[in-house]
CSV table of C-alpha atoms in Angstrom, one decimal:
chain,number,residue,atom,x,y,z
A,1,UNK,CA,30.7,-127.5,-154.1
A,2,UNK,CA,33.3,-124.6,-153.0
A,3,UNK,CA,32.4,-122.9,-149.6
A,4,UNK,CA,31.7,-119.3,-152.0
A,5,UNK,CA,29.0,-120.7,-154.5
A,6,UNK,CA,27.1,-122.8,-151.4
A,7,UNK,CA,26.1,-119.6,-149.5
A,8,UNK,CA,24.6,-118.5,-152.6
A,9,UNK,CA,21.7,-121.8,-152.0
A,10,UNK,CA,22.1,-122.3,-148.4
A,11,UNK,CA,18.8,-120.8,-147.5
A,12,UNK,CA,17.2,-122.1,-150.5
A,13,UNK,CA,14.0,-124.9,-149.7
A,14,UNK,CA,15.0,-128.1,-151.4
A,15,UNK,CA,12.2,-129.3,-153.6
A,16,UNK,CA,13.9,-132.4,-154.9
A,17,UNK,CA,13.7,-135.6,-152.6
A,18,UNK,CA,17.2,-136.7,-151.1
A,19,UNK,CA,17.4,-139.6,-153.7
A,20,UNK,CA,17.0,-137.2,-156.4
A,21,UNK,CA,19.8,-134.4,-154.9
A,22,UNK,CA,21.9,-137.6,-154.2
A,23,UNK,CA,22.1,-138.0,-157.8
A,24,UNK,CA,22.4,-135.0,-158.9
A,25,UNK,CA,25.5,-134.9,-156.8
A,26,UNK,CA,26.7,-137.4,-158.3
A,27,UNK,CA,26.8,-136.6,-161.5
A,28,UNK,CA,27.6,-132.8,-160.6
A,29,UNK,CA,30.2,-133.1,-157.8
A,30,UNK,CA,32.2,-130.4,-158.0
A,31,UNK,CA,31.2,-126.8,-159.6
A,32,UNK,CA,33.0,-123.8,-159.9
A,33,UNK,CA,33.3,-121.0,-157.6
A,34,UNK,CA,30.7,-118.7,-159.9
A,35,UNK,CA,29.1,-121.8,-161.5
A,36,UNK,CA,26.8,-124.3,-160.3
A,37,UNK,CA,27.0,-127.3,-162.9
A,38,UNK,CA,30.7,-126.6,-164.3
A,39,UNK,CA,34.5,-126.6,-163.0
A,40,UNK,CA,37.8,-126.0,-164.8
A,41,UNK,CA,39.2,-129.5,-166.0
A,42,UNK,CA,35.4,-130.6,-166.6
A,43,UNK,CA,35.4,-131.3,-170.3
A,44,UNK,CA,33.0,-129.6,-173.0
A,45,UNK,CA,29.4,-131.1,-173.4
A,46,UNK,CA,28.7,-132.5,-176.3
A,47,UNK,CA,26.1,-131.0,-178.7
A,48,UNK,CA,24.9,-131.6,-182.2
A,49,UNK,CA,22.9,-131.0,-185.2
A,50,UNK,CA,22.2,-126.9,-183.5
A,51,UNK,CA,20.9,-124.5,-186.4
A,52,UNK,CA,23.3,-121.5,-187.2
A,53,UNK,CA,23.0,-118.1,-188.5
A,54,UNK,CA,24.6,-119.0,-191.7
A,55,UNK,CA,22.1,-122.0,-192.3
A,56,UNK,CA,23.8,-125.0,-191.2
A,57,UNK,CA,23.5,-127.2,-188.4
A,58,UNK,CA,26.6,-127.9,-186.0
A,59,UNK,CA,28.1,-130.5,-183.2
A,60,UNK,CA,30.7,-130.1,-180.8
A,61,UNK,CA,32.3,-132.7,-183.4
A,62,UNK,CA,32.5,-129.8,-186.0
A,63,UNK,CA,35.3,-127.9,-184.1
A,64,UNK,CA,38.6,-129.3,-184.5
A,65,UNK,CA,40.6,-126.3,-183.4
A,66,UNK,CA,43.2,-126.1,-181.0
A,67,UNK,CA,41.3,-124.0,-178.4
A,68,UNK,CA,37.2,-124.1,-178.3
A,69,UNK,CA,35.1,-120.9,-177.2
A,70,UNK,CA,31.5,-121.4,-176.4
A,71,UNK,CA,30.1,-118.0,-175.6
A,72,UNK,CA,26.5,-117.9,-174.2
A,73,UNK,CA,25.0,-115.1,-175.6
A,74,UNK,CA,21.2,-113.4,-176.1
A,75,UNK,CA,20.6,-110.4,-178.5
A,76,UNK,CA,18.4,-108.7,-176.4
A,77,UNK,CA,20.4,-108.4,-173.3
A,78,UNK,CA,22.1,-104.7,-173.3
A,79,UNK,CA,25.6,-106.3,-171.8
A,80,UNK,CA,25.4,-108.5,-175.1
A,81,UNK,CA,25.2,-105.6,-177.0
A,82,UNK,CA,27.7,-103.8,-175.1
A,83,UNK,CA,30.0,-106.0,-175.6
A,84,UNK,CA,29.4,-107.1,-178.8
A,85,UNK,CA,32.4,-105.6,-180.4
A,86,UNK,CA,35.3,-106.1,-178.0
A,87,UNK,CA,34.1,-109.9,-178.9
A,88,UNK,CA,34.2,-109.4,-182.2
A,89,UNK,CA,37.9,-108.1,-182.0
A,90,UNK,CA,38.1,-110.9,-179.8
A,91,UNK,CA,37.9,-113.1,-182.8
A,92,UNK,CA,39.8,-111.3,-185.2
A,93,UNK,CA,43.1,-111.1,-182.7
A,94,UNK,CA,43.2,-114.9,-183.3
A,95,UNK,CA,42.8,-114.6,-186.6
A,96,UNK,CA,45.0,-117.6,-188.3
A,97,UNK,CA,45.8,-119.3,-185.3
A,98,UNK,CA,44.0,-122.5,-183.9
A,99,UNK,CA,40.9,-121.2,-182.4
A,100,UNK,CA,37.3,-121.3,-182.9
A,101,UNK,CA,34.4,-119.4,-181.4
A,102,UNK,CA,30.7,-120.4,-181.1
A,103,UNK,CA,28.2,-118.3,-179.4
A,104,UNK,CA,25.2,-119.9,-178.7
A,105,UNK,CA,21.6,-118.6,-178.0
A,106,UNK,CA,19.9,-120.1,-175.1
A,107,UNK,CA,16.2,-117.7,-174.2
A,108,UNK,CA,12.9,-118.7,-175.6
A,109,UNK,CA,11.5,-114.9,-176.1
A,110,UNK,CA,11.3,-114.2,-179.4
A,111,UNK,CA,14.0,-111.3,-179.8
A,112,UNK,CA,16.5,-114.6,-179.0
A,113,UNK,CA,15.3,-117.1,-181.3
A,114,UNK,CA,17.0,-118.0,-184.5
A,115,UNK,CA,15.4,-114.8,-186.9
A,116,UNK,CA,16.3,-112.9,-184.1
A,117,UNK,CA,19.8,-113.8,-184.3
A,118,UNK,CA,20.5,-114.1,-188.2
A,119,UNK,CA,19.5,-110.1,-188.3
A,120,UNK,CA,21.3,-109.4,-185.3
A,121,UNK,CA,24.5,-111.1,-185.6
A,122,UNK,CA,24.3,-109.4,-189.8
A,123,UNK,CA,23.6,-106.2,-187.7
A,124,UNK,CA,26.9,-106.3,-185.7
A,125,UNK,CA,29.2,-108.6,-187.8
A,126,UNK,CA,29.7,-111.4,-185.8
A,127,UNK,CA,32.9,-113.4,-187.2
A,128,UNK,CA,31.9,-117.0,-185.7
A,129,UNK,CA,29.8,-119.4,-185.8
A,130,UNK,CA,26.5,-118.7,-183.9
A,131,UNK,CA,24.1,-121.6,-183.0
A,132,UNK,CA,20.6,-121.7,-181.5
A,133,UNK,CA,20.7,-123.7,-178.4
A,134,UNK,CA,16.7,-124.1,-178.6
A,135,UNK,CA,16.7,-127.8,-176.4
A,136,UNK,CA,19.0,-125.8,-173.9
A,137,UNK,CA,20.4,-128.6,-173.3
A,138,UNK,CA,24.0,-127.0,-173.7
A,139,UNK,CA,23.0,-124.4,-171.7
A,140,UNK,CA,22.4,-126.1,-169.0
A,141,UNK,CA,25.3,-128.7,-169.3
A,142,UNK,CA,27.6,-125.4,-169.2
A,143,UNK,CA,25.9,-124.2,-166.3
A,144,UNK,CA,25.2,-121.0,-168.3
A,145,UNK,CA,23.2,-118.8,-166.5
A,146,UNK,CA,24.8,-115.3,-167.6
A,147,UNK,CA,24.9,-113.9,-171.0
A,148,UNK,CA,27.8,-112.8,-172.0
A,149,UNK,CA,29.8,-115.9,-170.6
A,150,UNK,CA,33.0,-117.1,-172.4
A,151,UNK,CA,33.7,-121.0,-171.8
A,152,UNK,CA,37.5,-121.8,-172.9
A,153,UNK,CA,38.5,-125.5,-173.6
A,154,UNK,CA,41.5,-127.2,-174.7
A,155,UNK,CA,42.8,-129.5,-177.2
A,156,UNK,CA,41.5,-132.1,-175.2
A,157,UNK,CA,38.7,-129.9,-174.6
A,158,UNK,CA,38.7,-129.6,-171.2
A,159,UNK,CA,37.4,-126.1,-169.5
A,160,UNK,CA,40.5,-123.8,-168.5
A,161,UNK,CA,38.8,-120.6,-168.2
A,162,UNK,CA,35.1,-119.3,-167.8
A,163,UNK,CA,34.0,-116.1,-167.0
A,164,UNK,CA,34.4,-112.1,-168.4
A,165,UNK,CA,35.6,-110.7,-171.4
A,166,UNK,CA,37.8,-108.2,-169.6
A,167,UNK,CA,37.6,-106.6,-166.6
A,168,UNK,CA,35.4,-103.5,-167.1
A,169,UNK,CA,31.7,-105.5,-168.3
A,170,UNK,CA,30.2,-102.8,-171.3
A,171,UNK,CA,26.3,-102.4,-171.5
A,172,UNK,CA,24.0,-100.8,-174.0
A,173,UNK,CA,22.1,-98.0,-172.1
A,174,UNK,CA,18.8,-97.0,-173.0
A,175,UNK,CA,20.3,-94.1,-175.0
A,176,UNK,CA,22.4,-96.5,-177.1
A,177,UNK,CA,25.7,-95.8,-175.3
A,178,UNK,CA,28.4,-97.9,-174.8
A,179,UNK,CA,28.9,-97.6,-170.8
A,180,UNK,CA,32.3,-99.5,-169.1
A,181,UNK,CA,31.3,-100.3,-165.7
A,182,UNK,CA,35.2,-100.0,-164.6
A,183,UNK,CA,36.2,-97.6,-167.4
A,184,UNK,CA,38.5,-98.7,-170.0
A,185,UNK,CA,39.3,-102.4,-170.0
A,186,UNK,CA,42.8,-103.1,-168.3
A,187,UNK,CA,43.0,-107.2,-167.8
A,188,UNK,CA,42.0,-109.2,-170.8
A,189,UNK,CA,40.6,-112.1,-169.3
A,190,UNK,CA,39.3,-114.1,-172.3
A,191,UNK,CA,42.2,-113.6,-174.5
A,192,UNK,CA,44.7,-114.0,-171.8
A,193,UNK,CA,43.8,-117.1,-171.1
A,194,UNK,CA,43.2,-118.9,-174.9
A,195,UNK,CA,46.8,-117.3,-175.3
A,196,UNK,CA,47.6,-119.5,-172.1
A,197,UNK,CA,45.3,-122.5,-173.6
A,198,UNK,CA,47.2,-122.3,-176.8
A,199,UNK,CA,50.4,-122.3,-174.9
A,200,UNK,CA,49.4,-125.5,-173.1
A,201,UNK,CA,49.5,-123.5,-169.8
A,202,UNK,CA,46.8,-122.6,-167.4
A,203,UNK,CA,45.1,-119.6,-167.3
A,204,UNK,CA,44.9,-117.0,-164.6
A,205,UNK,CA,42.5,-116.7,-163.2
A,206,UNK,CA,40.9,-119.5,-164.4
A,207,UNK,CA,37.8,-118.2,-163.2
A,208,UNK,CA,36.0,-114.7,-163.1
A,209,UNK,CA,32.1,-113.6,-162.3
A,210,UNK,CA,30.5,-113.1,-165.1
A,211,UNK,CA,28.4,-109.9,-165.5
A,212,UNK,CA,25.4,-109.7,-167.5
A,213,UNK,CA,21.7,-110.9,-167.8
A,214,UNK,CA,20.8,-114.0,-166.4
A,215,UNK,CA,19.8,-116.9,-168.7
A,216,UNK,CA,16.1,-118.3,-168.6
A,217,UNK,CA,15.7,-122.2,-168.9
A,218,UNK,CA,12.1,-122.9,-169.5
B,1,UNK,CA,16.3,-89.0,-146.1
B,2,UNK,CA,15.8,-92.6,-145.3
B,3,UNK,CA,12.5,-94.0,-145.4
B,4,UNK,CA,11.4,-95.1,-142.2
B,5,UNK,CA,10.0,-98.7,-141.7
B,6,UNK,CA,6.0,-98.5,-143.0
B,7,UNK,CA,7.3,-95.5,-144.8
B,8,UNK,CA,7.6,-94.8,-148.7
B,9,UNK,CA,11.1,-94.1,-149.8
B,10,UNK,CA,11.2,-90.7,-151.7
B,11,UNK,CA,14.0,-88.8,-152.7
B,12,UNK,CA,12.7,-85.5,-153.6
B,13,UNK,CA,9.7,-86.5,-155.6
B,14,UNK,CA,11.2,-89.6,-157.1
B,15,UNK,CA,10.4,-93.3,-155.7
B,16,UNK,CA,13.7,-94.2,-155.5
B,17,UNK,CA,16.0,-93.4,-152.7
B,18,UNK,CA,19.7,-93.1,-153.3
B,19,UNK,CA,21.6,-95.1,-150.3
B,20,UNK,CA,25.1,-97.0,-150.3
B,21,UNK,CA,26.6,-100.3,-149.5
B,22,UNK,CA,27.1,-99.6,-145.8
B,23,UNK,CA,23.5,-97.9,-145.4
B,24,UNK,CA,21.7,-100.8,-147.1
B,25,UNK,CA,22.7,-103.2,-144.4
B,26,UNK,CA,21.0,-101.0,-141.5
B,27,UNK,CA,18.1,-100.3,-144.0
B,28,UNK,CA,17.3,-104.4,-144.3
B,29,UNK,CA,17.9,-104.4,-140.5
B,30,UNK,CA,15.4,-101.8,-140.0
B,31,UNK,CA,12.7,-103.3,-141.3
B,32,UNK,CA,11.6,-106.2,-138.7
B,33,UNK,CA,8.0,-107.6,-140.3
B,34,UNK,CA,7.2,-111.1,-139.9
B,35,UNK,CA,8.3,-111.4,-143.4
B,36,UNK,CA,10.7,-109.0,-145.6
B,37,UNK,CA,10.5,-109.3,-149.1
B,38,UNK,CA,13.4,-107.9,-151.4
B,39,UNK,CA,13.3,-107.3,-154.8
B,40,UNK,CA,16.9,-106.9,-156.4
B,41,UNK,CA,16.4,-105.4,-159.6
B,42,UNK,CA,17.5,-102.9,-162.0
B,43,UNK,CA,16.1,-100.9,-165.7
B,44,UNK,CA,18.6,-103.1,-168.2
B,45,UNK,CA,17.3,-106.3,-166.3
B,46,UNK,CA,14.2,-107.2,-168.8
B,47,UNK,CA,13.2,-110.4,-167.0
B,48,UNK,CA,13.4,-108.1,-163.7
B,49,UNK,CA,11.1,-105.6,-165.7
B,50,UNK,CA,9.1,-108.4,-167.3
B,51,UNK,CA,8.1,-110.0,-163.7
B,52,UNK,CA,8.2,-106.8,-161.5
B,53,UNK,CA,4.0,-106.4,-162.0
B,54,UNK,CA,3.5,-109.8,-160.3
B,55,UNK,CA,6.0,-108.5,-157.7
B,56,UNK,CA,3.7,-105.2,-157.0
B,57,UNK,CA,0.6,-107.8,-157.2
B,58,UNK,CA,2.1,-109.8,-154.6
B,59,UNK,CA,2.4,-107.1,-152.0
B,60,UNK,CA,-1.2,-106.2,-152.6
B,61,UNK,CA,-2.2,-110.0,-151.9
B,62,UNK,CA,-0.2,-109.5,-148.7
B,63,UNK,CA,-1.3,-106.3,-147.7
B,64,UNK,CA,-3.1,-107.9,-144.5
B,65,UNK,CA,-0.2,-109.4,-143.4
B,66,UNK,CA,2.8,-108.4,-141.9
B,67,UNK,CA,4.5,-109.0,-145.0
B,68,UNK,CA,7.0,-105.9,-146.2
B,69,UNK,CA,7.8,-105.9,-149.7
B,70,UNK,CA,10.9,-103.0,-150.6
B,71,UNK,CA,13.3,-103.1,-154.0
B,72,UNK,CA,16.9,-102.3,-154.5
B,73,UNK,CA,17.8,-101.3,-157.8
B,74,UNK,CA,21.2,-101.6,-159.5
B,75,UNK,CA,21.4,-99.1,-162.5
B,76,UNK,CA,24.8,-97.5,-162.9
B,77,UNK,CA,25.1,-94.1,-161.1
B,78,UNK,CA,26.1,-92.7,-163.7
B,79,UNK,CA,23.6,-93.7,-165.8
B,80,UNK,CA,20.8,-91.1,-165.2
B,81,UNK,CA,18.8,-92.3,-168.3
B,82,UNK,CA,18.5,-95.4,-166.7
B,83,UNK,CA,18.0,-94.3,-163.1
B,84,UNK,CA,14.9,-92.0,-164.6
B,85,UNK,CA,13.7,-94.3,-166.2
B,86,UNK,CA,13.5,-96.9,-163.5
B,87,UNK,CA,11.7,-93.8,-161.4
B,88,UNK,CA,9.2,-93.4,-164.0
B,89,UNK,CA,8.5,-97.5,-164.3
B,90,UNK,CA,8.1,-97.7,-160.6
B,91,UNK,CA,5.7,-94.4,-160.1
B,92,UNK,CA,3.7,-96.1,-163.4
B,93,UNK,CA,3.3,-99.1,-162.1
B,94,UNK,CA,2.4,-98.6,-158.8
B,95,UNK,CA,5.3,-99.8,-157.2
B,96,UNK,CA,3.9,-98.1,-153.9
B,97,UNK,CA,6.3,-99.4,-151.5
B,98,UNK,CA,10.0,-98.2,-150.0
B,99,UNK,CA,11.9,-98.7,-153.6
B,100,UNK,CA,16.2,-98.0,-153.2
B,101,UNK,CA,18.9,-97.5,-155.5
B,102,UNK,CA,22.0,-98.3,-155.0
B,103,UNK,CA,25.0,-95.7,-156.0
B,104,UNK,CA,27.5,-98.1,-156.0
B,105,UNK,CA,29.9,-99.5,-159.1
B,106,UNK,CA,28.1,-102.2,-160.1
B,107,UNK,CA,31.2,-104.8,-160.0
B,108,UNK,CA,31.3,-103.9,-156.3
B,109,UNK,CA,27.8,-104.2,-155.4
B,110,UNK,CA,27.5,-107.8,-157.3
B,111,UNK,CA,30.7,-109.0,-155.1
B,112,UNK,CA,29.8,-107.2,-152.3
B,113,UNK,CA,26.2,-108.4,-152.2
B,114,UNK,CA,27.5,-111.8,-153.3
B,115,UNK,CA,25.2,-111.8,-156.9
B,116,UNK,CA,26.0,-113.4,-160.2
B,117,UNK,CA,23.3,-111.9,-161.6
B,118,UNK,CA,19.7,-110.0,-161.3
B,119,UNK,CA,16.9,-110.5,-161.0
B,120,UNK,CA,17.2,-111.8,-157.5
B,121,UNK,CA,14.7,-112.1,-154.3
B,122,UNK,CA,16.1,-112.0,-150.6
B,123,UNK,CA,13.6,-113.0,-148.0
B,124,UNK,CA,14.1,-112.5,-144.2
B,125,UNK,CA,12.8,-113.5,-141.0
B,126,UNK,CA,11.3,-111.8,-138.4
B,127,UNK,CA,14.7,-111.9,-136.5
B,128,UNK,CA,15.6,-110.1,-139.8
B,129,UNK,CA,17.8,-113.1,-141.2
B,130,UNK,CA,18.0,-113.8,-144.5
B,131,UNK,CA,16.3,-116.9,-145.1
B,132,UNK,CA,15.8,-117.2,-148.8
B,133,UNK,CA,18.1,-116.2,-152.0
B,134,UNK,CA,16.1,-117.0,-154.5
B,135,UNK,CA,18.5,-116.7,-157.9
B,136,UNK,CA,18.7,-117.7,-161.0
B,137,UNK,CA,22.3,-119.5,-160.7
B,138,UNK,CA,21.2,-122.7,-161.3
B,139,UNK,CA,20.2,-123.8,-164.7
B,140,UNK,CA,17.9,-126.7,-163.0
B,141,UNK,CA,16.9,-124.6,-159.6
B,142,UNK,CA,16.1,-121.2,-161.0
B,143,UNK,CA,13.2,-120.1,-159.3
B,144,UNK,CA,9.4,-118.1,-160.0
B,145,UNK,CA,7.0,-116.3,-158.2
B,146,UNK,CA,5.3,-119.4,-157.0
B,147,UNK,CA,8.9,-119.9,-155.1
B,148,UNK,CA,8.2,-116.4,-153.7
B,149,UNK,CA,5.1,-117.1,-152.3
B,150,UNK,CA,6.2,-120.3,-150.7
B,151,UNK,CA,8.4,-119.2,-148.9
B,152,UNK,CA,6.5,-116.0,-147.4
B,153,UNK,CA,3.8,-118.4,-146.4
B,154,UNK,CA,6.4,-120.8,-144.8
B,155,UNK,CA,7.5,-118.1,-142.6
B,156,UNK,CA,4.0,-116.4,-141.9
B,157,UNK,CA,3.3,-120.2,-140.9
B,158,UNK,CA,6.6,-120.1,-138.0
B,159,UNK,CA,5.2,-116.7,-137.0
B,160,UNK,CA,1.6,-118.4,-136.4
């Protein structure tokens, strides 16, 4: 684990018994500098037979583009809704090129849940396939603890970028403005680096802090 | 004004008061109880809203104790809906202890403070070290209030 993302849990009690951290470890050796299960290189999780907004069911087996986008995301959370659109646009700018985006739900409340999420992603016009993640199971494989967080794999479907949108993180304010936390967005993060991905290069960075609401795994 | 250790922050007649970056540090320093209890929060958090009651529950349990409860909040200084609205939450619930916000970007204050994201419970010492980050970071280690109240009664234990 990288020195920066330890001194997050240093101070932390330790619940598990050694043997149990000890395997943990081992299956989790590395993680990235703002994740604790993931790193860039580690290859996608595997997930099937998730329920979508349009009334199928999906695997990771479904997705045979070029370039993979998992996005965690959670209607209710304000930076969701901020950012809603620059992810829709997201979508559209790769428009007839090799790349496929999948958001994912992850929270138990009820404004997450799968009505939830038909009426919101109708609401907003989400252009991708959006799943219900109700096991959380590929939540937690992810290491998804922030919603919005964009996951970027390759054709071999190993991660090459995880982190922001862009560089300025929008949020919904209780008055229903649209508020940049760093103005207008100057560094494209996310499509930067699936331009990179498609290019067979590596994206940087390859890893920014995600900003946003925290995840909750039941 | 700065609230004084033991006192209630006000600014004006709002709970909150406004410091920055640099003035936080001496304000966590300036408390020295045998436990320090902070609550990182801010009003677009929902889970932070969602759990804050137990928090102010919590400080009433301890109220016998040299246990100090404060808040820091987050909201966007330029926000003022928000910030008002976090100032009428905490005078409504009761939140009757020093409560902060922070008028910092919020980018900054995440990096600076070294958060991924909020909700989020420091815990210091009576030497005033930080001795619990309790976070939600970790799919498989994300923490409750039982985790709170653990480790205030680990450290009332040392102070025994």
């Amino acid at each position: 684990m990288k020195d920066r993302f330890r001194s997050l849990f240093v101070n932390r009690p330790t619940p598990l018994p050694a043997w149990v951290l000890g395997l943990v470890m081992t299956t989790a050796a590395v993680a990235g500098e703002y994740n604790a299960v993931l790193d860039i290189g580690d290859p996608m999780p595997s997930f099937s037979d998730l329920p979508a907004t349009d009334g199928q069911r999906y695997g990771s087996e479904d997705f045979e583009a070029d370039v993979v986008v998992l996005v965690s995301l959670a209607n209710h959370c304000p930076w969701v809704r901020g950012m809603d659109a620059g992810l829709v646009d997201l979508v559209d700018s790769f428009d007839g090129q090799s790349v496929e985006v999948v958001g994912f739900s992850v929270n138990h409340r009820e404004d997450d849940r799968l009505p939830a999420m038909k009426a919101h992603a109708g609401q907003v016009g989400y252009n991708f396939t959006y799943v219900y993640d109700e096991s959380q199971a590929l939540g937690r494989a992810l290491g998804a603890t922030r919603t919005p967080e964009y996951f970027v794999f390759d054709d071999d479907r190993r991660l090459s970028y995880m982190g922001l949108l862009h560089d300025s993180p929008a949020r919904e304010t209780r008055s229903g403005e649209v508020m940049f936390t760093n103005g207008d967005p100057t560094v494209f993060y996310a499509h930067d680096a699936i331009t990179a991905t498609l290019a067979g290069t590596a994206p940087d960075p390859a890893e920014t802090r995600a900003q946003g609401c925290s995840v909750k795994y039941e | 004004m700065l609230a004084a250790p033991g006192g209630f922050a006000r600014s004006g007649d709002q709970p909150m008061e406004v410091v920055g970056l640099e003035q936080w540090t001496g304000i966590v320093a300036s408390y020295r109880p045998d436990v320090l209890v902070v609550d990182v929060w801010a009003s677009w958090c929902v889970s932070c809203i969602e759990r804050f009651p137990e928090m102010v529950a919590m400080a009433e349990r301890y109220a016998d104790h040299d246990v100090r409860f404060i808040t820091l909040n987050l909201d966007d200084p330029r926000d003022q809906v928000g910030i008002d609205w976090s100032n009428e939450f905490l005078q409504r619930i009761g939140a009757d202890f020093p409560n902060y916000h922070l008028r910092e970007n919020l980018t900054e204050s995440f990096e600076r403070l070294d958060l991924l994201a909020i909700p989020v419970v420091l815990i210091y010492d009576g030497q005033g070290e930080e001795r619990y980050r309790l976070t939600n970071d970790d799919p498989n280690d994300q923490f409750d209030e039982a985790d709170i109240e653990s480790a205030v009664e680990t450290l009332l234990a040392e102070r025994a």
